[in-house]
Amino acid sequence: MLRKLVALSAAAVLATALSSCGAANNSGGSTSASGGGSDKITLGFSQVGSESGWREANTKSIKESAPAAGIDLKFSDAQQKQENQIAAIRSYIQQKVDVIAFSPVVVTGWDAVLKEAQAAKIPVVLTDRAVDSDPSLYVSFIGSDFVKEGQEVGQWVLDNYKDASAPVNIVELEGTVGAAPAIDRKKGFDDLVKTNPNLKIIASQSGDFTRAKGKEVMQAILKANPKIDLLFAHNDDMGIGAMQAIEEAGKKPGTDIKIVTIDAVHDGMQALADGKFNFIAECSPLLGPQLMDIVKQIKSGQTPEKRIITKETTFTQQQAAEALPNRKY
Ligand code: AHR
């Protein structure tokens, strides 16, 4: 009898252990962000590169948000080359990821690869930058209104030079040739500034959104143009490179040559608070959490909004000094 009782309780212990083991396995598998089935959502992301402080903050935001949302992220850096981005997207298609997202280095040339993704039934989300392809080839586009950013800077210039009686010589450092922010910021700024005939854009060249190129291009422009009143750089990094060139040429940035830029990353905000920049229109890189929400919406059968515009602000020198201590990037 005793032997029978021992055998029965041993069987009960074993059964309990097995069932809790099964429960552990299930809960381990149910880390799926979609909440259904045991698979995690896989997101393939092709980043433009690491050309600027903005881009670094954007990459960090995406890399941190994915695990926080329970999403398995495959990430690649295209080093500012479209062919690398196309190759990365093709590889994500081959790997049968659930969703592909990318920040397109330039606007044109995406039709073929987007059609391949559509044929493979893999939804595509654009982040940060636009393409000129048919909108039916992607599900959603999250990012800034770059024309508006250019207009905000242009409006500051109009307001600050409204009483100018002599010509105001303006230099423009453009972003990467063919990239949406370079095209749109130029349009927003130039169209406004042209409404005052005293405001003259005397040079406009690409600095490829990098600090090094911004400095190099500004050095050449400074040599060719003895009188420059204002620089508009399409991002903070080019503005900082140009600021160094201005200092090395013996001039005072922010005073002898005013500097207005876009982004509001830490180094730009510091230059603004220090009086070396004069105005910044913000472009937020913190797109990660919203992107993960969109990916989850898609996987749960919802239709995300086609165009989601990032909320942004502008900064004067005093506002930069106040905002800097709590700035996340
Ligand atoms: O596409 C966003 C732009 O790309 C940022 O303004 C710039 O800093 C970056 O390189």
CSV table of C-alpha atoms and ligand atoms in Angstrom, one decimal:
chain,number,residue,atom,x,y,z
A,1,MET,CA,0.0,0.0,0.0
A,2,LEU,CA,2.8,2.4,1.0
A,3,ARG,CA,4.7,1.5,-2.2
A,4,LYS,CA,1.5,2.3,-4.2
A,5,LEU,CA,1.1,5.7,-2.5
A,6,VAL,CA,4.8,6.6,-3.2
A,7,ALA,CA,4.4,5.7,-6.8
A,8,LEU,CA,1.2,7.7,-7.2
A,9,SER,CA,2.7,10.9,-5.6
A,10,ALA,CA,5.9,10.6,-7.8
A,11,ALA,CA,3.7,10.4,-10.9
A,12,ALA,CA,1.8,13.5,-9.7
A,13,VAL,CA,5.0,15.5,-9.1
A,14,LEU,CA,6.3,14.5,-12.6
A,15,ALA,CA,3.0,15.5,-14.3
A,16,THR,CA,3.1,18.9,-12.5
A,17,ALA,CA,6.7,19.5,-13.5
A,18,LEU,CA,6.0,18.6,-17.2
A,19,SER,CA,2.9,20.9,-17.3
A,20,SER,CA,4.8,23.9,-15.8
A,21,CYS,CA,7.7,23.2,-18.2
A,22,GLY,CA,5.2,23.4,-21.1
A,23,ALA,CA,3.8,26.7,-19.7
A,24,ALA,CA,7.3,28.1,-19.6
A,25,ASN,CA,7.9,27.2,-23.2
A,26,ASN,CA,4.7,28.8,-24.2
A,27,SER,CA,5.3,32.0,-22.4
A,28,GLY,CA,8.9,32.0,-23.8
A,29,GLY,CA,7.5,31.8,-27.3
A,30,SER,CA,4.7,34.3,-26.7
A,31,THR,CA,7.2,37.2,-26.6
A,32,SER,CA,5.7,37.8,-30.1
A,33,ALA,CA,4.7,41.5,-30.3
A,34,SER,CA,1.7,40.6,-32.4
A,35,GLY,CA,0.3,38.6,-29.5
A,36,GLY,CA,-0.6,35.8,-31.8
A,37,GLY,CA,1.4,32.6,-32.3
A,38,SER,CA,4.9,32.0,-31.1
A,39,ASP,CA,6.9,34.0,-33.6
A,40,LYS,CA,8.4,37.5,-33.0
A,41,ILE,CA,7.8,40.1,-35.6
A,42,THR,CA,10.9,40.6,-37.7
A,43,LEU,CA,11.6,44.1,-39.1
A,44,GLY,CA,14.3,44.7,-41.7
A,45,PHE,CA,15.6,48.3,-41.5
A,46,SER,CA,18.0,49.9,-44.0
A,47,GLN,CA,19.5,53.1,-42.6
A,48,VAL,CA,21.0,55.8,-44.9
A,49,GLY,CA,24.4,55.9,-43.1
A,50,SER,CA,26.0,57.7,-40.2
A,51,GLU,CA,26.6,61.0,-41.8
A,52,SER,CA,25.4,63.3,-39.0
A,53,GLY,CA,24.5,63.6,-35.3
A,54,TRP,CA,20.9,63.5,-36.4
A,55,ARG,CA,21.4,60.1,-38.0
A,56,GLU,CA,23.2,58.7,-35.0
A,57,ALA,CA,20.3,59.7,-32.8
A,58,ASN,CA,17.9,58.2,-35.3
A,59,THR,CA,19.8,54.9,-35.4
A,60,LYS,CA,19.9,54.8,-31.6
A,61,SER,CA,16.1,55.5,-31.4
A,62,ILE,CA,15.4,52.6,-33.8
A,63,LYS,CA,17.8,50.2,-32.2
A,64,GLU,CA,16.4,50.9,-28.7
A,65,SER,CA,12.7,50.9,-29.6
A,66,ALA,CA,12.7,47.5,-31.4
A,67,PRO,CA,13.6,45.3,-28.4
A,68,ALA,CA,11.4,47.4,-26.2
A,69,ALA,CA,8.5,46.6,-28.5
A,70,GLY,CA,9.4,42.9,-28.7
A,71,ILE,CA,10.4,43.3,-32.3
A,72,ASP,CA,13.3,41.4,-33.8
A,73,LEU,CA,15.4,44.0,-35.7
A,74,LYS,CA,17.7,43.3,-38.6
A,75,PHE,CA,19.6,46.6,-39.2
A,76,SER,CA,22.0,47.6,-42.0
A,77,ASP,CA,23.9,50.9,-42.7
A,78,ALA,CA,24.1,51.8,-46.4
A,79,GLN,CA,26.9,54.4,-46.0
A,80,GLN,CA,24.9,56.9,-48.0
A,81,LYS,CA,24.8,54.6,-51.1
A,82,GLN,CA,21.5,53.8,-52.8
A,83,GLU,CA,22.9,50.5,-54.2
A,84,ASN,CA,23.7,49.3,-50.7
A,85,GLN,CA,20.1,50.1,-49.6
A,86,ILE,CA,18.6,48.3,-52.6
A,87,ALA,CA,20.9,45.2,-51.8
A,88,ALA,CA,19.8,45.3,-48.1
A,89,ILE,CA,16.1,45.5,-49.0
A,90,ARG,CA,16.5,42.5,-51.5
A,91,SER,CA,18.2,40.6,-48.7
A,92,TYR,CA,15.3,41.3,-46.3
A,93,ILE,CA,12.9,40.1,-49.0
A,94,GLN,CA,14.9,36.8,-49.4
A,95,GLN,CA,14.9,36.4,-45.6
A,96,LYS,CA,11.1,36.8,-45.6
A,97,VAL,CA,11.1,39.4,-42.8
A,98,ASP,CA,7.6,40.5,-41.8
A,99,VAL,CA,8.0,44.3,-42.5
A,100,ILE,CA,10.7,46.3,-44.3
A,101,ALA,CA,11.4,49.9,-43.3
A,102,PHE,CA,14.0,52.3,-44.8
A,103,SER,CA,15.1,55.9,-44.9
A,104,PRO,CA,15.8,56.4,-48.6
A,105,VAL,CA,19.1,58.2,-49.3
A,106,VAL,CA,17.6,59.8,-52.5
A,107,VAL,CA,14.1,60.3,-53.8
A,108,THR,CA,14.3,58.5,-57.2
A,109,GLY,CA,15.1,55.0,-58.3
A,110,TRP,CA,13.0,52.8,-55.9
A,111,ASP,CA,10.3,51.4,-58.2
A,112,ALA,CA,11.8,48.1,-59.0
A,113,VAL,CA,12.8,47.0,-55.5
A,114,LEU,CA,9.5,48.3,-54.0
A,115,LYS,CA,7.6,46.2,-56.6
A,116,GLU,CA,9.7,43.1,-55.6
A,117,ALA,CA,8.7,43.7,-51.9
A,118,GLN,CA,5.1,44.0,-52.9
A,119,ALA,CA,5.2,40.8,-55.0
A,120,ALA,CA,6.6,39.0,-52.0
A,121,LYS,CA,3.8,40.5,-49.9
A,122,ILE,CA,6.1,42.2,-47.5
A,123,PRO,CA,4.8,45.6,-46.4
A,124,VAL,CA,7.2,48.6,-46.6
A,125,VAL,CA,7.3,51.6,-44.3
A,126,LEU,CA,9.3,54.8,-45.2
A,127,THR,CA,10.9,56.6,-42.4
A,128,ASP,CA,12.4,60.1,-42.4
A,129,ARG,CA,12.7,60.6,-46.2
A,130,ALA,CA,10.3,60.4,-49.2
A,131,VAL,CA,10.5,58.6,-52.5
A,132,ASP,CA,8.9,59.6,-55.8
A,133,SER,CA,7.4,56.1,-56.4
A,134,ASP,CA,3.7,55.3,-56.6
A,135,PRO,CA,2.3,55.5,-53.0
A,136,SER,CA,0.6,52.2,-53.4
A,137,LEU,CA,4.1,50.6,-53.2
A,138,TYR,CA,4.5,51.5,-49.5
A,139,VAL,CA,2.1,51.3,-46.5
A,140,SER,CA,3.0,54.4,-44.5
A,141,PHE,CA,5.5,57.3,-44.4
A,142,ILE,CA,6.6,58.7,-41.1
A,143,GLY,CA,8.8,61.8,-40.9
A,144,SER,CA,9.2,65.5,-40.9
A,145,ASP,CA,7.7,68.2,-43.2
A,146,PHE,CA,11.0,69.3,-44.7
A,147,VAL,CA,9.5,72.2,-46.8
A,148,LYS,CA,8.1,73.6,-43.6
A,149,GLU,CA,11.5,73.4,-41.9
A,150,GLY,CA,13.0,75.4,-44.8
A,151,GLN,CA,10.2,77.9,-44.5
A,152,GLU,CA,10.7,78.3,-40.8
A,153,VAL,CA,14.3,79.3,-41.3
A,154,GLY,CA,13.4,81.5,-44.3
A,155,GLN,CA,10.8,83.3,-42.2
A,156,TRP,CA,13.4,84.0,-39.5
A,157,VAL,CA,15.6,85.5,-42.2
A,158,LEU,CA,12.7,87.6,-43.6
A,159,ASP,CA,11.9,88.9,-40.1
A,160,ASN,CA,15.4,89.7,-39.1
A,161,TYR,CA,16.3,91.5,-42.4
A,162,LYS,CA,13.0,93.2,-43.1
A,163,ASP,CA,14.6,96.7,-42.6
A,164,ALA,CA,17.8,95.9,-44.5
A,165,SER,CA,18.5,98.7,-47.0
A,166,ALA,CA,21.7,97.2,-48.5
A,167,PRO,CA,21.9,93.7,-50.1
A,168,VAL,CA,22.2,90.8,-47.7
A,169,ASN,CA,24.6,88.1,-49.1
A,170,ILE,CA,23.4,84.6,-48.2
A,171,VAL,CA,25.3,81.3,-48.6
A,172,GLU,CA,23.3,78.0,-48.7
A,173,LEU,CA,24.9,74.7,-47.8
A,174,GLU,CA,22.6,72.0,-49.2
A,175,GLY,CA,22.2,68.4,-48.1
A,176,THR,CA,22.9,65.3,-50.1
A,177,VAL,CA,22.1,65.9,-53.8
A,178,GLY,CA,18.7,64.3,-54.7
A,179,ALA,CA,17.7,63.6,-51.1
A,180,ALA,CA,14.2,64.7,-50.0
A,181,PRO,CA,15.4,67.0,-47.2
A,182,ALA,CA,17.9,68.8,-49.5
A,183,ILE,CA,15.3,69.4,-52.2
A,184,ASP,CA,12.4,70.4,-49.8
A,185,ARG,CA,14.4,72.6,-47.4
A,186,LYS,CA,15.9,74.5,-50.4
A,187,LYS,CA,12.4,75.0,-51.8
A,188,GLY,CA,10.9,76.1,-48.6
A,189,PHE,CA,13.8,78.6,-47.8
A,190,ASP,CA,14.5,79.9,-51.3
A,191,ASP,CA,10.8,80.6,-52.2
A,192,LEU,CA,10.4,82.8,-49.1
A,193,VAL,CA,13.7,84.6,-49.2
A,194,LYS,CA,13.1,85.5,-52.9
A,195,THR,CA,10.2,87.6,-51.8
A,196,ASN,CA,12.6,90.3,-50.5
A,197,PRO,CA,14.8,91.5,-53.4
A,198,ASN,CA,17.5,92.7,-50.9
A,199,LEU,CA,18.2,89.0,-49.9
A,200,LYS,CA,20.6,87.5,-52.3
A,201,ILE,CA,21.6,83.8,-52.4
A,202,ILE,CA,25.2,84.3,-53.7
A,203,ALA,CA,26.3,80.6,-53.4
A,204,SER,CA,24.4,77.4,-53.0
A,205,GLN,CA,26.4,74.1,-52.9
A,206,SER,CA,26.0,70.6,-51.4
A,207,GLY,CA,27.9,69.6,-48.3
A,208,ASP,CA,26.4,66.1,-48.3
A,209,PHE,CA,25.0,66.6,-44.7
A,210,THR,CA,28.5,66.0,-43.2
A,211,ARG,CA,30.6,68.2,-41.0
A,212,ALA,CA,33.8,67.6,-43.0
A,213,LYS,CA,32.2,68.5,-46.3
A,214,GLY,CA,30.4,71.5,-44.8
A,215,LYS,CA,33.8,72.9,-43.7
A,216,GLU,CA,35.5,72.2,-47.0
A,217,VAL,CA,32.8,73.8,-49.1
A,218,MET,CA,32.6,76.8,-46.8
A,219,GLN,CA,36.3,77.3,-46.9
A,220,ALA,CA,36.1,77.6,-50.7
A,221,ILE,CA,33.1,79.9,-50.6
A,222,LEU,CA,34.8,82.2,-48.1
A,223,LYS,CA,37.8,82.5,-50.3
A,224,ALA,CA,35.6,83.4,-53.3
A,225,ASN,CA,33.3,85.8,-51.5
A,226,PRO,CA,34.7,88.5,-49.3
A,227,LYS,CA,31.3,89.7,-48.1
A,228,ILE,CA,29.0,87.0,-46.6
A,229,ASP,CA,26.2,88.1,-44.2
A,230,LEU,CA,24.4,84.8,-43.5
A,231,LEU,CA,24.8,81.1,-43.9
A,232,PHE,CA,21.8,78.7,-44.2
A,233,ALA,CA,23.1,75.1,-43.6
A,234,HIS,CA,20.5,72.3,-44.3
A,235,ASN,CA,21.7,70.6,-41.1
A,236,ASP,CA,23.6,71.3,-37.9
A,237,ASP,CA,26.6,69.2,-38.8
A,238,MET,CA,27.3,71.2,-42.0
A,239,GLY,CA,26.7,74.4,-40.0
A,240,ILE,CA,29.3,73.4,-37.4
A,241,GLY,CA,31.9,72.5,-40.1
A,242,ALA,CA,31.2,75.9,-41.8
A,243,MET,CA,31.4,77.6,-38.4
A,244,GLN,CA,35.0,76.2,-38.0
A,245,ALA,CA,35.9,77.5,-41.5
A,246,ILE,CA,34.5,80.9,-40.6
A,247,GLU,CA,36.6,81.0,-37.3
A,248,GLU,CA,39.7,79.9,-39.1
A,249,ALA,CA,39.1,82.7,-41.7
A,250,GLY,CA,39.3,85.2,-38.7
A,251,LYS,CA,35.6,85.9,-38.6
A,252,LYS,CA,33.1,85.6,-35.8
A,253,PRO,CA,30.2,83.1,-36.5
A,254,GLY,CA,26.9,84.3,-35.2
A,255,THR,CA,28.0,87.9,-35.4
A,256,ASP,CA,30.1,88.7,-38.6
A,257,ILE,CA,28.3,85.8,-40.4
A,258,LYS,CA,25.0,84.7,-39.0
A,259,ILE,CA,24.3,81.0,-39.1
A,260,VAL,CA,20.8,79.4,-39.4
A,261,THR,CA,20.4,75.6,-39.6
A,262,ILE,CA,18.0,72.6,-39.2
A,263,ASP,CA,18.0,69.6,-36.8
A,264,ALA,CA,18.6,70.9,-33.2
A,265,VAL,CA,21.0,68.0,-32.2
A,266,HIS,CA,23.2,68.6,-29.2
A,267,ASP,CA,26.2,70.2,-30.9
A,268,GLY,CA,24.0,72.5,-32.9
A,269,MET,CA,22.0,73.5,-29.8
A,270,GLN,CA,25.3,74.2,-28.0
A,271,ALA,CA,26.5,76.4,-30.8
A,272,LEU,CA,23.2,78.3,-30.7
A,273,ALA,CA,23.3,78.7,-26.9
A,274,ASP,CA,26.9,79.9,-27.3
A,275,GLY,CA,25.8,82.6,-29.7
A,276,LYS,CA,27.7,81.1,-32.7
A,277,PHE,CA,24.4,80.0,-34.4
A,278,ASN,CA,21.4,82.3,-34.6
A,279,PHE,CA,18.4,80.1,-35.2
A,280,ILE,CA,17.5,76.4,-35.6
A,281,ALA,CA,14.4,74.7,-36.9
A,282,GLU,CA,14.0,71.3,-35.3
A,283,CYS,CA,13.9,68.0,-37.1
A,284,SER,CA,13.3,65.2,-34.7
A,285,PRO,CA,15.2,61.9,-35.1
A,286,LEU,CA,13.3,60.0,-32.4
A,287,LEU,CA,11.2,58.0,-34.9
A,288,GLY,CA,11.8,54.6,-33.3
A,289,PRO,CA,8.7,54.2,-31.0
A,290,GLN,CA,6.3,55.4,-33.7
A,291,LEU,CA,7.9,53.1,-36.3
A,292,MET,CA,7.4,50.1,-34.0
A,293,ASP,CA,3.8,51.0,-33.4
A,294,ILE,CA,3.2,51.1,-37.1
A,295,VAL,CA,4.9,47.7,-37.6
A,296,LYS,CA,2.6,46.2,-34.9
A,297,GLN,CA,-0.5,47.8,-36.5
A,298,ILE,CA,0.4,46.3,-39.8
A,299,LYS,CA,1.0,42.9,-38.4
A,300,SER,CA,-2.3,43.0,-36.5
A,301,GLY,CA,-4.2,43.7,-39.7
A,302,GLN,CA,-4.8,47.4,-39.1
A,303,THR,CA,-4.1,50.1,-41.7
A,304,PRO,CA,-1.7,52.8,-40.3
A,305,GLU,CA,-2.0,56.4,-41.5
A,306,LYS,CA,-0.4,56.9,-44.9
A,307,ARG,CA,1.5,60.0,-43.8
A,308,ILE,CA,2.5,60.7,-40.3
A,309,ILE,CA,4.2,64.1,-39.8
A,310,THR,CA,6.6,64.5,-36.9
A,311,LYS,CA,5.9,67.3,-34.4
A,312,GLU,CA,8.7,69.8,-34.2
A,313,THR,CA,9.5,73.3,-33.0
A,314,THR,CA,12.1,76.0,-33.5
A,315,PHE,CA,14.8,77.5,-31.3
A,316,THR,CA,16.3,81.0,-30.7
A,317,GLN,CA,19.6,81.4,-28.8
A,318,GLN,CA,17.8,81.8,-25.5
A,319,GLN,CA,15.4,78.9,-26.0
A,320,ALA,CA,18.4,76.7,-26.9
A,321,ALA,CA,20.2,77.6,-23.6
A,322,GLU,CA,17.0,76.8,-21.7
A,323,ALA,CA,16.3,73.5,-23.5
A,324,LEU,CA,19.9,72.1,-23.6
A,325,PRO,CA,20.0,70.6,-20.1
A,326,ASN,CA,17.0,68.3,-20.8
A,327,ARG,CA,17.9,67.5,-24.5
A,328,LYS,CA,18.0,63.8,-25.1
A,329,TYR,CA,20.3,63.9,-28.2
B,1,AHR,O1,16.8,63.2,-43.4
B,1,AHR,C1,17.1,63.9,-42.3
B,1,AHR,C2,18.4,64.6,-42.4
B,1,AHR,O2,19.4,63.7,-42.7
B,1,AHR,C3,18.9,65.4,-41.2
B,1,AHR,O3,18.5,66.7,-41.2
B,1,AHR,C4,20.4,65.4,-41.5
B,1,AHR,O4,21.1,65.8,-40.4
B,1,AHR,C5,20.5,64.0,-41.9
B,1,AHR,O5,21.7,63.6,-42.4
